[in-house]
PDB file of C-alpha atoms and ligand atoms in Angstrom:
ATOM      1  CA  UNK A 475     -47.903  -4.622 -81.405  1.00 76.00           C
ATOM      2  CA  UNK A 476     -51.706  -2.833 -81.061  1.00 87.00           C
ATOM      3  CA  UNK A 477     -53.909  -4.954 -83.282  1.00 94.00           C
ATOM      4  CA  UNK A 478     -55.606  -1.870 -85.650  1.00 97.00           C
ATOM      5  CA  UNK A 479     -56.740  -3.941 -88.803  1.00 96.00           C
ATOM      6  CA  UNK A 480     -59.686  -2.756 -90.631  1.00 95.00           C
ATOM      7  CA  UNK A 481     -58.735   1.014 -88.231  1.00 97.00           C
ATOM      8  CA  UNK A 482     -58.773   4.214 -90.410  1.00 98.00           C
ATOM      9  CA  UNK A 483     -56.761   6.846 -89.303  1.00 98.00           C
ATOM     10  CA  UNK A 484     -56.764  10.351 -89.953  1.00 98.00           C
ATOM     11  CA  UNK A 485     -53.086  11.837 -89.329  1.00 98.00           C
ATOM     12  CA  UNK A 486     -52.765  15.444 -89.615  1.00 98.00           C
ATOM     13  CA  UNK A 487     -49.546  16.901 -89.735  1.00 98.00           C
ATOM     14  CA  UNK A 488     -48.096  13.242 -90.634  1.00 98.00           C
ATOM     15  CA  UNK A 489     -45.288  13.736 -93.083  1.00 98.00           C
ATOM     16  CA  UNK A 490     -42.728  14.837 -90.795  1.00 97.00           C
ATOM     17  CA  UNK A 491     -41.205  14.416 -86.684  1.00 97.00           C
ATOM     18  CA  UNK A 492     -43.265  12.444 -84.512  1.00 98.00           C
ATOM     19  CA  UNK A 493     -46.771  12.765 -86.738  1.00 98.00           C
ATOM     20  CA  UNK A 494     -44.062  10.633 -89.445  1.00 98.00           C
ATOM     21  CA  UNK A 495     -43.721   8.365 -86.765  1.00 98.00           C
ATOM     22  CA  UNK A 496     -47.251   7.662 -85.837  1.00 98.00           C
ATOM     23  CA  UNK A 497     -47.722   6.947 -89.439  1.00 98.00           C
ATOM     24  CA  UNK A 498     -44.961   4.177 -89.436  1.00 98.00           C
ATOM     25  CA  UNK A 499     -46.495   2.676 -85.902  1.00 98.00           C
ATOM     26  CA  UNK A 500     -50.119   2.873 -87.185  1.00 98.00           C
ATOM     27  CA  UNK A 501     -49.276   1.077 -90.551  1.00 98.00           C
ATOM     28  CA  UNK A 502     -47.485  -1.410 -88.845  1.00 98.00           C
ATOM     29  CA  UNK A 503     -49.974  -1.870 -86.467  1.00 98.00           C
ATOM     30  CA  UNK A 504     -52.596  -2.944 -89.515  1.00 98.00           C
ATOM     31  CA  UNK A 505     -54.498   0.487 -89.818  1.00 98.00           C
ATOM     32  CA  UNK A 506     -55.039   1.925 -93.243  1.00 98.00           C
ATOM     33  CA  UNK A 507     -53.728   5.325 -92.781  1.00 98.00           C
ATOM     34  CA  UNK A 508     -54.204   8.999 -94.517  1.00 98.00           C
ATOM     35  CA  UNK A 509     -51.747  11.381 -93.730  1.00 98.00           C
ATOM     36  CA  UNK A 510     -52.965  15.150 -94.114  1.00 98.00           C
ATOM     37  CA  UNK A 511     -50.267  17.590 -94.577  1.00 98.00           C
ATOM     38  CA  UNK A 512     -49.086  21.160 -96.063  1.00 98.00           C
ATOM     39  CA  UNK A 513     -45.680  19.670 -96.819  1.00 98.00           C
ATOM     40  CA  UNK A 514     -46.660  17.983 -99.624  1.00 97.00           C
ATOM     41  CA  UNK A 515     -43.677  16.602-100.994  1.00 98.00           C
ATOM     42  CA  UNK A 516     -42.572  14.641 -97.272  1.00 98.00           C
ATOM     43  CA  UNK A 517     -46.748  13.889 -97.176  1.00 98.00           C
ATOM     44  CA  UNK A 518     -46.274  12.212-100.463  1.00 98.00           C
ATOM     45  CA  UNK A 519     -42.611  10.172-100.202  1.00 98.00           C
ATOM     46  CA  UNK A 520     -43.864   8.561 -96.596  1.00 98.00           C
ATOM     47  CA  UNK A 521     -47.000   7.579 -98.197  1.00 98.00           C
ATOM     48  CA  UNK A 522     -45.332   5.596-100.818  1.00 98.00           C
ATOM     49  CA  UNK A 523     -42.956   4.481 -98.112  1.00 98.00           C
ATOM     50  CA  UNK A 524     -45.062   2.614 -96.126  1.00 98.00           C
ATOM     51  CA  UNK A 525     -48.529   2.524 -98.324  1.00 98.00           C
ATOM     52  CA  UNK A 526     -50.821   5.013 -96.836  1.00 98.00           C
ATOM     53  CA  UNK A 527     -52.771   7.643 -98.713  1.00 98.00           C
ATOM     54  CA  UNK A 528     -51.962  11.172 -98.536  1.00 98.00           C
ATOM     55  CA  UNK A 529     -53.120  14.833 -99.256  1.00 98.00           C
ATOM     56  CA  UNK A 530     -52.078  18.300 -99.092  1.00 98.00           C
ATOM     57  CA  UNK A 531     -54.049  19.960 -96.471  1.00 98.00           C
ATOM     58  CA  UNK A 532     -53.364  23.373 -94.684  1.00 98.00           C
ATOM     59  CA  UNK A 533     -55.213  21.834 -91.347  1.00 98.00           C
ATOM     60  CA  UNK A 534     -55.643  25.444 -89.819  1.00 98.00           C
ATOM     61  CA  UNK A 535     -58.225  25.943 -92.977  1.00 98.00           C
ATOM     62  CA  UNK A 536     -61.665  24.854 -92.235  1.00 98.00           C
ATOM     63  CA  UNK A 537     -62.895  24.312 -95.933  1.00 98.00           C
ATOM     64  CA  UNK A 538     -59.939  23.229 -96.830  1.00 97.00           C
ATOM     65  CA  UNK A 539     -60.163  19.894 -94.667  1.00 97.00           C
ATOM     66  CA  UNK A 540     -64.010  19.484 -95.195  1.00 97.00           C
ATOM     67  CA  UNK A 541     -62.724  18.997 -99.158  1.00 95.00           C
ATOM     68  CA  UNK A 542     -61.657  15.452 -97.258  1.00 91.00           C
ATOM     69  CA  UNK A 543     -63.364  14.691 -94.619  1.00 87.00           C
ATOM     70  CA  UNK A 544     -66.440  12.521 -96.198  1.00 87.00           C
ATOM     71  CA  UNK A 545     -65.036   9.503 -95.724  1.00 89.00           C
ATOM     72  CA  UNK A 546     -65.217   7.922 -92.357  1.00 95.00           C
ATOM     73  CA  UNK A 547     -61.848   7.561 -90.176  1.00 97.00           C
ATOM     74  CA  UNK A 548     -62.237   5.573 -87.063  1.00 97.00           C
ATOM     75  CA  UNK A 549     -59.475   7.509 -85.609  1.00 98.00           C
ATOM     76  CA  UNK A 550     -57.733  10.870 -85.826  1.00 98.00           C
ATOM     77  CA  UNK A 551     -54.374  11.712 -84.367  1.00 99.00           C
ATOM     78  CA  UNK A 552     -53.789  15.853 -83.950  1.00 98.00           C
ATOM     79  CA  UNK A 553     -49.763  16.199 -84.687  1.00 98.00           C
ATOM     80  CA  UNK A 554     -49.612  19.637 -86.636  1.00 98.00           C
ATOM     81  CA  UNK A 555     -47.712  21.640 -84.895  1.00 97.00           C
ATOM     82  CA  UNK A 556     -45.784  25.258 -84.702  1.00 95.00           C
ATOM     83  CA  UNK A 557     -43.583  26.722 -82.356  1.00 91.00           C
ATOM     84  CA  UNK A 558     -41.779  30.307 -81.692  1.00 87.00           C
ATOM     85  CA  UNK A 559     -39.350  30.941 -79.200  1.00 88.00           C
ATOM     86  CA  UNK A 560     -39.588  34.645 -77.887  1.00 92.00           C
ATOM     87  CA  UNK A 561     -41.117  36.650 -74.898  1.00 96.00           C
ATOM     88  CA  UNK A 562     -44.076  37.638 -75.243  1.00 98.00           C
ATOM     89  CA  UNK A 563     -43.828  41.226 -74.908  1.00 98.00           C
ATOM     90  CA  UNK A 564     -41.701  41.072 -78.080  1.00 98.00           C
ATOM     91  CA  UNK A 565     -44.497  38.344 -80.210  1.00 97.00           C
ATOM     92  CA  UNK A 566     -47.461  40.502 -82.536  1.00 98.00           C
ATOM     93  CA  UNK A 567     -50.566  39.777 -83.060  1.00 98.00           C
ATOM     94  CA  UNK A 568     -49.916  38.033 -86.484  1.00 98.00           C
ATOM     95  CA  UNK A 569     -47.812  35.299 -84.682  1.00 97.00           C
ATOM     96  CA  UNK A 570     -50.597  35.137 -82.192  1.00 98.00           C
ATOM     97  CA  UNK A 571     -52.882  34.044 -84.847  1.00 98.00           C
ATOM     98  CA  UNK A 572     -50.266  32.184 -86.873  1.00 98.00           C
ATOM     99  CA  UNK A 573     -50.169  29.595 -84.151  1.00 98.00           C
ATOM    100  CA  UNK A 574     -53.542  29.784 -82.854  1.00 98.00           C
ATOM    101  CA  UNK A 575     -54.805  28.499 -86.486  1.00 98.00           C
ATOM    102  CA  UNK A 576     -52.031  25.961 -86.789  1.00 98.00           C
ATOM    103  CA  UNK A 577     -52.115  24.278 -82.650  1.00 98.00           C
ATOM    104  CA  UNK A 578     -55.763  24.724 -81.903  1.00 98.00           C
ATOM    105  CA  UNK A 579     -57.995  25.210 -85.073  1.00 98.00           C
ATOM    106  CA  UNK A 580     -56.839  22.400 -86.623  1.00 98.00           C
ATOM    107  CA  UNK A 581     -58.012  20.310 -83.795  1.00 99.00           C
ATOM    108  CA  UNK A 582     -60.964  22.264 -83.511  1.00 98.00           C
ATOM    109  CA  UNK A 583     -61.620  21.807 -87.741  1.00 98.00           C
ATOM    110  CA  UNK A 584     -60.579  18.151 -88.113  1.00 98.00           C
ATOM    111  CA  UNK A 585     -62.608  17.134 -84.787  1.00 98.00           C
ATOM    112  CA  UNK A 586     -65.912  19.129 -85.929  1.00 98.00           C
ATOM    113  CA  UNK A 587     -65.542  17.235 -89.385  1.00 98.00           C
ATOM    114  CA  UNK A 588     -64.592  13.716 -88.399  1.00 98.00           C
ATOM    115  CA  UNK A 589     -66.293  13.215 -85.040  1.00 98.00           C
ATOM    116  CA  UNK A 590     -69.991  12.997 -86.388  1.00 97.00           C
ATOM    117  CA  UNK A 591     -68.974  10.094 -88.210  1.00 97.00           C
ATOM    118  CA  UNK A 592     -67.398   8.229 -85.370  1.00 98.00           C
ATOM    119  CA  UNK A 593     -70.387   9.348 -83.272  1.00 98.00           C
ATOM    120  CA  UNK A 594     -72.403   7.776 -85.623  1.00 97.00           C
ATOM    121  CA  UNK A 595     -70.795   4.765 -86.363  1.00 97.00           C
ATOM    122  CA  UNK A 596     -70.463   3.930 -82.308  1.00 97.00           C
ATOM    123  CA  UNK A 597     -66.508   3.648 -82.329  1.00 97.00           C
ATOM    124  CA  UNK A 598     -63.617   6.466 -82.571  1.00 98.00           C
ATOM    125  CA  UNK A 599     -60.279   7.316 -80.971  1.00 98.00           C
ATOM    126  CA  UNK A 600     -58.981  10.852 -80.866  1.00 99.00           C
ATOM    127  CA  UNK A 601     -55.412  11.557 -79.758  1.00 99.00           C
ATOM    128  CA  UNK A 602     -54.554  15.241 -79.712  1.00 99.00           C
ATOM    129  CA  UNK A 603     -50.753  16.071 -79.581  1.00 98.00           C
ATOM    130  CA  UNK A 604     -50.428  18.961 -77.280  1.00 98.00           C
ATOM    131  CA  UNK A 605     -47.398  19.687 -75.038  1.00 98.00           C
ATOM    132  CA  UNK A 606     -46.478  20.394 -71.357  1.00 97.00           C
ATOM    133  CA  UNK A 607     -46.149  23.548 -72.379  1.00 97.00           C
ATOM    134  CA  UNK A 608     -49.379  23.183 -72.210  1.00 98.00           C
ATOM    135  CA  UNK A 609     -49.693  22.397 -68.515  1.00 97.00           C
ATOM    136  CA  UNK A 610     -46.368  23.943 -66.976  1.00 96.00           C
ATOM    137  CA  UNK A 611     -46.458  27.207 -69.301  1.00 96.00           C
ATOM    138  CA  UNK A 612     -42.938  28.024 -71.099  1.00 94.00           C
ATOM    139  CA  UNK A 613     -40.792  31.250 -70.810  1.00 92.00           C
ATOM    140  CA  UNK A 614     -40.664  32.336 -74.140  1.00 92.00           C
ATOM    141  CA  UNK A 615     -43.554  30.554 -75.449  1.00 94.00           C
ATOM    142  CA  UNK A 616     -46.486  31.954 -73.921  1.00 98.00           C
ATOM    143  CA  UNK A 617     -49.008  31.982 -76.845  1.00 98.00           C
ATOM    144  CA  UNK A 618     -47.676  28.416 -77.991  1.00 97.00           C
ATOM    145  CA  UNK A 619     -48.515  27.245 -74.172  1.00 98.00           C
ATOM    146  CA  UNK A 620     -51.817  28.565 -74.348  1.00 98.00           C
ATOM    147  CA  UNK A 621     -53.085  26.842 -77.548  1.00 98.00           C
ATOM    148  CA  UNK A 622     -51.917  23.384 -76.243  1.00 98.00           C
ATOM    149  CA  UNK A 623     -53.515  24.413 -72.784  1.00 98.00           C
ATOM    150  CA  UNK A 624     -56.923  25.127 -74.894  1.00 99.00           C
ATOM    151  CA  UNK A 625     -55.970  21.830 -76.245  1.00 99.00           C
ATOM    152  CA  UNK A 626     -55.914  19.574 -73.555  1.00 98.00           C
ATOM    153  CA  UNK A 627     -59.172  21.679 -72.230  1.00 98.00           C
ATOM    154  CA  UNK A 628     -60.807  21.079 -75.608  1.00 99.00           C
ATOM    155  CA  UNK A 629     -59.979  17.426 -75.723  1.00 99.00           C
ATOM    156  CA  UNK A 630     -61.513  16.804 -72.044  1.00 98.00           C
ATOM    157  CA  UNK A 631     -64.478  18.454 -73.351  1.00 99.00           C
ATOM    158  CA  UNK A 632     -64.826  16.684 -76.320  1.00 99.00           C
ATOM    159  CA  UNK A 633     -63.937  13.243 -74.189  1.00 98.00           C
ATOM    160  CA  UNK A 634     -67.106  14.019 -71.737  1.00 98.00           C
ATOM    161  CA  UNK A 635     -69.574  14.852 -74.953  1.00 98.00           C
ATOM    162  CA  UNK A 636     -68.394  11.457 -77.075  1.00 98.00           C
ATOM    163  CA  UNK A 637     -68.286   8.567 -74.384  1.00 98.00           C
ATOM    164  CA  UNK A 638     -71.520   7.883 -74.917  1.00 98.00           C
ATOM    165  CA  UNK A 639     -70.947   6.880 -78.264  1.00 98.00           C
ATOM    166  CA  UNK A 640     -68.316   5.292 -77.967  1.00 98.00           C
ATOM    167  CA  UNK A 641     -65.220   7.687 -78.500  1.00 98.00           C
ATOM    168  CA  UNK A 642     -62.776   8.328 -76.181  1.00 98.00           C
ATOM    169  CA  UNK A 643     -60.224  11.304 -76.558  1.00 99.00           C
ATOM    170  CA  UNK A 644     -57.030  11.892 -74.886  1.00 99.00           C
ATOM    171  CA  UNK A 645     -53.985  14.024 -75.250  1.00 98.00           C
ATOM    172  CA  UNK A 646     -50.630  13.097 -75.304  1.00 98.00           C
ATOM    173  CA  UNK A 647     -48.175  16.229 -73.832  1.00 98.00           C
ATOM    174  CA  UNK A 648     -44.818  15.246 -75.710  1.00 98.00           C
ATOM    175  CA  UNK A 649     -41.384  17.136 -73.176  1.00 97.00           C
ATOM    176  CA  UNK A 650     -38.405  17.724 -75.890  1.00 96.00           C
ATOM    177  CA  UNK A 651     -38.794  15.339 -78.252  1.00 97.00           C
ATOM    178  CA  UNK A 652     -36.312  15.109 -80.981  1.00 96.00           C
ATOM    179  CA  UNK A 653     -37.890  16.576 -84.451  1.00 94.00           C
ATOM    180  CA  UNK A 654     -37.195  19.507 -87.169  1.00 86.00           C
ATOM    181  CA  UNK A 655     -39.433  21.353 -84.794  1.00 83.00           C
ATOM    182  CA  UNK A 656     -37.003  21.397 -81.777  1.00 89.00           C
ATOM    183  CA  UNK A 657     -33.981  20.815 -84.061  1.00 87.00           C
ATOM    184  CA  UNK A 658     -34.958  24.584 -85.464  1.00 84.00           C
ATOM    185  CA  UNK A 659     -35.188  25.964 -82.011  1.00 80.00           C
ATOM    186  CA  UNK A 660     -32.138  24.816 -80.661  1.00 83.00           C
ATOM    187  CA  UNK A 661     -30.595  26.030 -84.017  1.00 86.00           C
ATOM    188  CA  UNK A 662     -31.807  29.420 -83.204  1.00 79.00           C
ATOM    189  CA  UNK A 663     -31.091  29.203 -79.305  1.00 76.00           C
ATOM    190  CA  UNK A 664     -27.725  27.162 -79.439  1.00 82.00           C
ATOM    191  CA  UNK A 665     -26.549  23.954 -77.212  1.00 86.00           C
ATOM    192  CA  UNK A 666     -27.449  25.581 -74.465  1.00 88.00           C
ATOM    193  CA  UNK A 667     -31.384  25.462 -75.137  1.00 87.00           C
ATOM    194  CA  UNK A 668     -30.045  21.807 -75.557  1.00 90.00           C
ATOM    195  CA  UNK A 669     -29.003  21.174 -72.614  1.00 92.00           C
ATOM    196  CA  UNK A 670     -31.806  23.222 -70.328  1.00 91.00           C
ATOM    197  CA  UNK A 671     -34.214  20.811 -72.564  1.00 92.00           C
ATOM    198  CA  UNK A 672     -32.101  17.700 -71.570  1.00 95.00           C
ATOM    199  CA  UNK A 673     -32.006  18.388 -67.965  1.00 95.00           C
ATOM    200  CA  UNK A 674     -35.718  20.053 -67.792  1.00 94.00           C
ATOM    201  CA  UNK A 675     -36.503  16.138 -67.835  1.00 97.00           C
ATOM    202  CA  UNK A 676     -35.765  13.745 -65.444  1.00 97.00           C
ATOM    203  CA  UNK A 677     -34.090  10.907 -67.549  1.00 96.00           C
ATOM    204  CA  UNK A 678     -31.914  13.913 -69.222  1.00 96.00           C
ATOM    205  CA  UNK A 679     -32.190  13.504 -72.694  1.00 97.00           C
ATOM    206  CA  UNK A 680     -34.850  14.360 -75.407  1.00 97.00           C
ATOM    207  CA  UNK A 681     -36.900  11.701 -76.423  1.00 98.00           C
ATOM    208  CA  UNK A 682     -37.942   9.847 -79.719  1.00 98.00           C
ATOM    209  CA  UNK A 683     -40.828  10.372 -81.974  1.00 98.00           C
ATOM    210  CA  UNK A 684     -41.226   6.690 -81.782  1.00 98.00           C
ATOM    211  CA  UNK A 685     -41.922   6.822 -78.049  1.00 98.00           C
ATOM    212  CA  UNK A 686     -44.664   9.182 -78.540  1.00 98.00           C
ATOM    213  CA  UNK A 687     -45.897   7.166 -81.738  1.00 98.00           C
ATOM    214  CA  UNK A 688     -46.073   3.932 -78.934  1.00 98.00           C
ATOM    215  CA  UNK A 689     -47.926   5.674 -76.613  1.00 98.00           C
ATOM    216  CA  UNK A 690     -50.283   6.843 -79.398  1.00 98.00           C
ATOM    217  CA  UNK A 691     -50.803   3.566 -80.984  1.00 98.00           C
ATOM    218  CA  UNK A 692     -51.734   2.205 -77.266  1.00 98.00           C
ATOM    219  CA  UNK A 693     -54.506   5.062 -77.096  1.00 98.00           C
ATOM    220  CA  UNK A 694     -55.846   4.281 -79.926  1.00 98.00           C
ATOM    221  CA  UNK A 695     -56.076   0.244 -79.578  1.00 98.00           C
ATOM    222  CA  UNK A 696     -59.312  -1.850 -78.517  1.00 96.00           C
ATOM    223  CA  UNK A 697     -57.264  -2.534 -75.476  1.00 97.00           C
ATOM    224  CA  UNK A 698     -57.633   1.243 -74.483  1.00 98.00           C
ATOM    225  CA  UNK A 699     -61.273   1.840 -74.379  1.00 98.00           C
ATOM    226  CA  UNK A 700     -61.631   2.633 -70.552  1.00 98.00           C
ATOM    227  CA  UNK A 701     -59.388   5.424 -71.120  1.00 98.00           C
ATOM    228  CA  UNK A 702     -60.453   8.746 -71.766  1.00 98.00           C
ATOM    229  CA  UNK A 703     -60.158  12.615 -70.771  1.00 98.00           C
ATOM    230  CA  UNK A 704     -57.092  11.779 -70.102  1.00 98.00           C
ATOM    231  CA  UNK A 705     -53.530  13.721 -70.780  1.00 98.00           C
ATOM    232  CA  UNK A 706     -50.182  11.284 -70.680  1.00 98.00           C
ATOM    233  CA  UNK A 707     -46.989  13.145 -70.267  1.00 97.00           C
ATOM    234  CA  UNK A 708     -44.223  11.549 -72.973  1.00 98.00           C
ATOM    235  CA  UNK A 709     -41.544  14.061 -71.313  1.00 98.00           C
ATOM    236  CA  UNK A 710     -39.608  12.112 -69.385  1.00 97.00           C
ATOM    237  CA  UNK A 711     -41.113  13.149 -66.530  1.00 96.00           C
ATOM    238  CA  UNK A 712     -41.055  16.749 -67.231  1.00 95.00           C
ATOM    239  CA  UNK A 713     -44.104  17.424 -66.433  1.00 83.00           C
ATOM    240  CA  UNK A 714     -44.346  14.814 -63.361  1.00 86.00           C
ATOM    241  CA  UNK A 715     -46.789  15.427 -60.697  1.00 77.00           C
ATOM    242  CA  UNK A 716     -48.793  18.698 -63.334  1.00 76.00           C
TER     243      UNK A 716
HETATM  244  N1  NAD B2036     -40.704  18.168 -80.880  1.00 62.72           N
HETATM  245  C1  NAD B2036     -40.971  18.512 -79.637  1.00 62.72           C
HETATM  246  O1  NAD B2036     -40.073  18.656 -78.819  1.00 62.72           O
HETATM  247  C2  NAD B2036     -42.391  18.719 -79.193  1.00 62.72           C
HETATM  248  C3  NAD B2036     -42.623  18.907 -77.831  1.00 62.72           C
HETATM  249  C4  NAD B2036     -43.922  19.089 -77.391  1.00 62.72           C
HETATM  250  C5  NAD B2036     -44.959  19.085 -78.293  1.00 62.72           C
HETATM  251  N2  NAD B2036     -44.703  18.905 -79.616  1.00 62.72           N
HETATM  252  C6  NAD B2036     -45.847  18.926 -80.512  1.00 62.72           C
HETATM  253  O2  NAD B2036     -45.842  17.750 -81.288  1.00 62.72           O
HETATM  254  C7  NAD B2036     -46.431  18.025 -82.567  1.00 62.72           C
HETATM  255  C8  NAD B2036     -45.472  17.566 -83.664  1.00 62.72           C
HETATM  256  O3  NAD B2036     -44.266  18.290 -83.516  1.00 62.72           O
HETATM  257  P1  NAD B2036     -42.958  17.889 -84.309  1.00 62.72           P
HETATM  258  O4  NAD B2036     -41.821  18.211 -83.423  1.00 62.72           O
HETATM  259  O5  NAD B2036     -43.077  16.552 -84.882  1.00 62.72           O
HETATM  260  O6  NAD B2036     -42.998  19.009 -85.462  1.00 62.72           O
HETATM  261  P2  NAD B2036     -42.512  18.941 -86.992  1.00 62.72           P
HETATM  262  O7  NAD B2036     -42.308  20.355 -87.411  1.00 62.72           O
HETATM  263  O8  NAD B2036     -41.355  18.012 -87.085  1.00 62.72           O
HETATM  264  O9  NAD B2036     -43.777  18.326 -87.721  1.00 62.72           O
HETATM  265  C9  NAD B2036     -44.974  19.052 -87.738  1.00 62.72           C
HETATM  266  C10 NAD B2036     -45.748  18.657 -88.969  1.00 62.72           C
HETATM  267  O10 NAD B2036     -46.953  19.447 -88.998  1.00 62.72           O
HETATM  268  C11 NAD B2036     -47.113  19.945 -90.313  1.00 62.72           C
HETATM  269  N3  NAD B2036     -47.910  21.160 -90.271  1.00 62.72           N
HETATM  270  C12 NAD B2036     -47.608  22.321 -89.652  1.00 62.72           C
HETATM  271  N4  NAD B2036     -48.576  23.213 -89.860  1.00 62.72           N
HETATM  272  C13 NAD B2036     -49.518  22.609 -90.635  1.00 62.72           C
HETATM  273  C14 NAD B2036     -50.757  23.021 -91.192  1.00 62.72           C
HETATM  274  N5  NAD B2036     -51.237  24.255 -91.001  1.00 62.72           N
HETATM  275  N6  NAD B2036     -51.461  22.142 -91.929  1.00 62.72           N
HETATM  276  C15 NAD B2036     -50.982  20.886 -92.157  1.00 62.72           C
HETATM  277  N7  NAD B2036     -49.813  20.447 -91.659  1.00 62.72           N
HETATM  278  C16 NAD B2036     -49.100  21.297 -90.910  1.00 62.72           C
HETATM  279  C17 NAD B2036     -45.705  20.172 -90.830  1.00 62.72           C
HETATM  280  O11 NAD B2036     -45.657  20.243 -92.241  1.00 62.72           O
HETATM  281  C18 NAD B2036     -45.001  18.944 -90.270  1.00 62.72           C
HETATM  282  O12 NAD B2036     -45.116  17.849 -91.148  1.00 62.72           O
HETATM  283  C19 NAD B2036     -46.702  19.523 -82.602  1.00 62.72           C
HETATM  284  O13 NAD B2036     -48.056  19.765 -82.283  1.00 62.72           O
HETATM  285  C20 NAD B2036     -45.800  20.071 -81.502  1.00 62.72           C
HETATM  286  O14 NAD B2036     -46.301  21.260 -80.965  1.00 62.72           O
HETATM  287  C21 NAD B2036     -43.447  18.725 -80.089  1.00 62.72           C
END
């Protein structure tokens, strides 16, 4: 167990799949933990679960999170997440945008509001969740590969700016990992989306939000500080050798 008393952590998208995961993990681990959410009600129940703090936050608004971002976190962990199956030749603009706000503005909003603090205060961890989407590209998910490939670019960036001050900043590409999220896809694409996503991985079978919660708590910990800039495949081995 990572050793994260006296940690704040800033979850967004916490309440439900694996961001309800790295809650549980960080809790446990001794962090004092704030989960920011639009799904209030899930946001609020897991609080009270396990004793974090909570708030209903649409992360994809900028003003929206600033409203709680003046308290200091130590760490921030990027989980909000949407996805859309369809080619892209068949997407409009709106769903563009729709998941260019959710997957990459709210990393770019929650890191421009909480870094300066963690800058400031000589310590932070950032852990962005992206995908290997992200680094293999996905038929049928063209414009949700490309925000968690500006992800993984953004978090590199922000990983060479911070180490100076302390911060490192890594991102975590999660293969099928079994959530609402995917659990809605397959619904719309059948067993058969199943299976490709069971056999797209070398162990051949979808993984756990609390495997991408452990690899998340390890980023985070004292123990990782020499780490940073760096992306960590939780897929299986998906995305083996990207
Ligand atoms: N499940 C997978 O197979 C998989 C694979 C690769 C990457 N990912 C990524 O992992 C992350 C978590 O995915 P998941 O499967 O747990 O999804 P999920 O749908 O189970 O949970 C996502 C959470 O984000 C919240 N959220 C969405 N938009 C938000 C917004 N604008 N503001 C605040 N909260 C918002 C939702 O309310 C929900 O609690 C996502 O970034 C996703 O792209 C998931």
């Amino acid at each position: 167990m990572t050793d994260l008393a006296g940690r704040r952590a800033f979850v967004g998208g916490g309440a439900n799949g694996i961001g309800a995961s790295v809650v549980r993990r960080l809790v446990a681990d001794g962090a004092q933990v704030f989960i920011a959410d639009r799904d209030v009600l899930a946001a609020e129940a897991l609080a009270q679960e396990v004793g974090a703090s909570s708030a209903c936050i649409d992360l994809s608004d900028y003003d929206q999170v600033k409203a709680f971002a003046g308290q200091p976190f130590d760490i921030l962990v990027n989980c909000a997440g949407v996805d859309q199956h369809a080619f892209f030749t068949h997407t409009s603009v709106e769903e563009w945008n729709r998941l260019m706000a959710v997957n990459l503005y709210s990393v770019l909003n929650t890191t421009h509001l909480l870094l300066p603090a963690m800058q400031a205060g000589g310590h932070g961890r950032i852990v962005n969740i992206a995908s290997e989407a992200g680094r293999m590209g996905s038929r049928g998910g063209a414009v949700y590969a490309a925000s968690k490939g500006a992800v993984i670019a953004f978090t590199r960036s922000i990983a060479r700016e911070s180490a100076r001050y302390g911060v490192t900043a890594n991102v975590i590409t999660p293969g099928p990992i079994d959530t609402p999220l995917l659990r809605q896809a397959v619904a719309e694409g059948g067993d058969r989306l199943l299976d490709a996503m069971c056999s797209s991985t070398l162990v051949g079978r979808l993984g756990t939000p609390d495997e991408v919660a452990a690899a998340v708590s390890f980023l985070v910990s004292r123990e990782a500080a020499y780490i940073t800039g760096e992306v960590l495949g939780v897929s299986g081995g998906m995305g083996c050798g990207q």
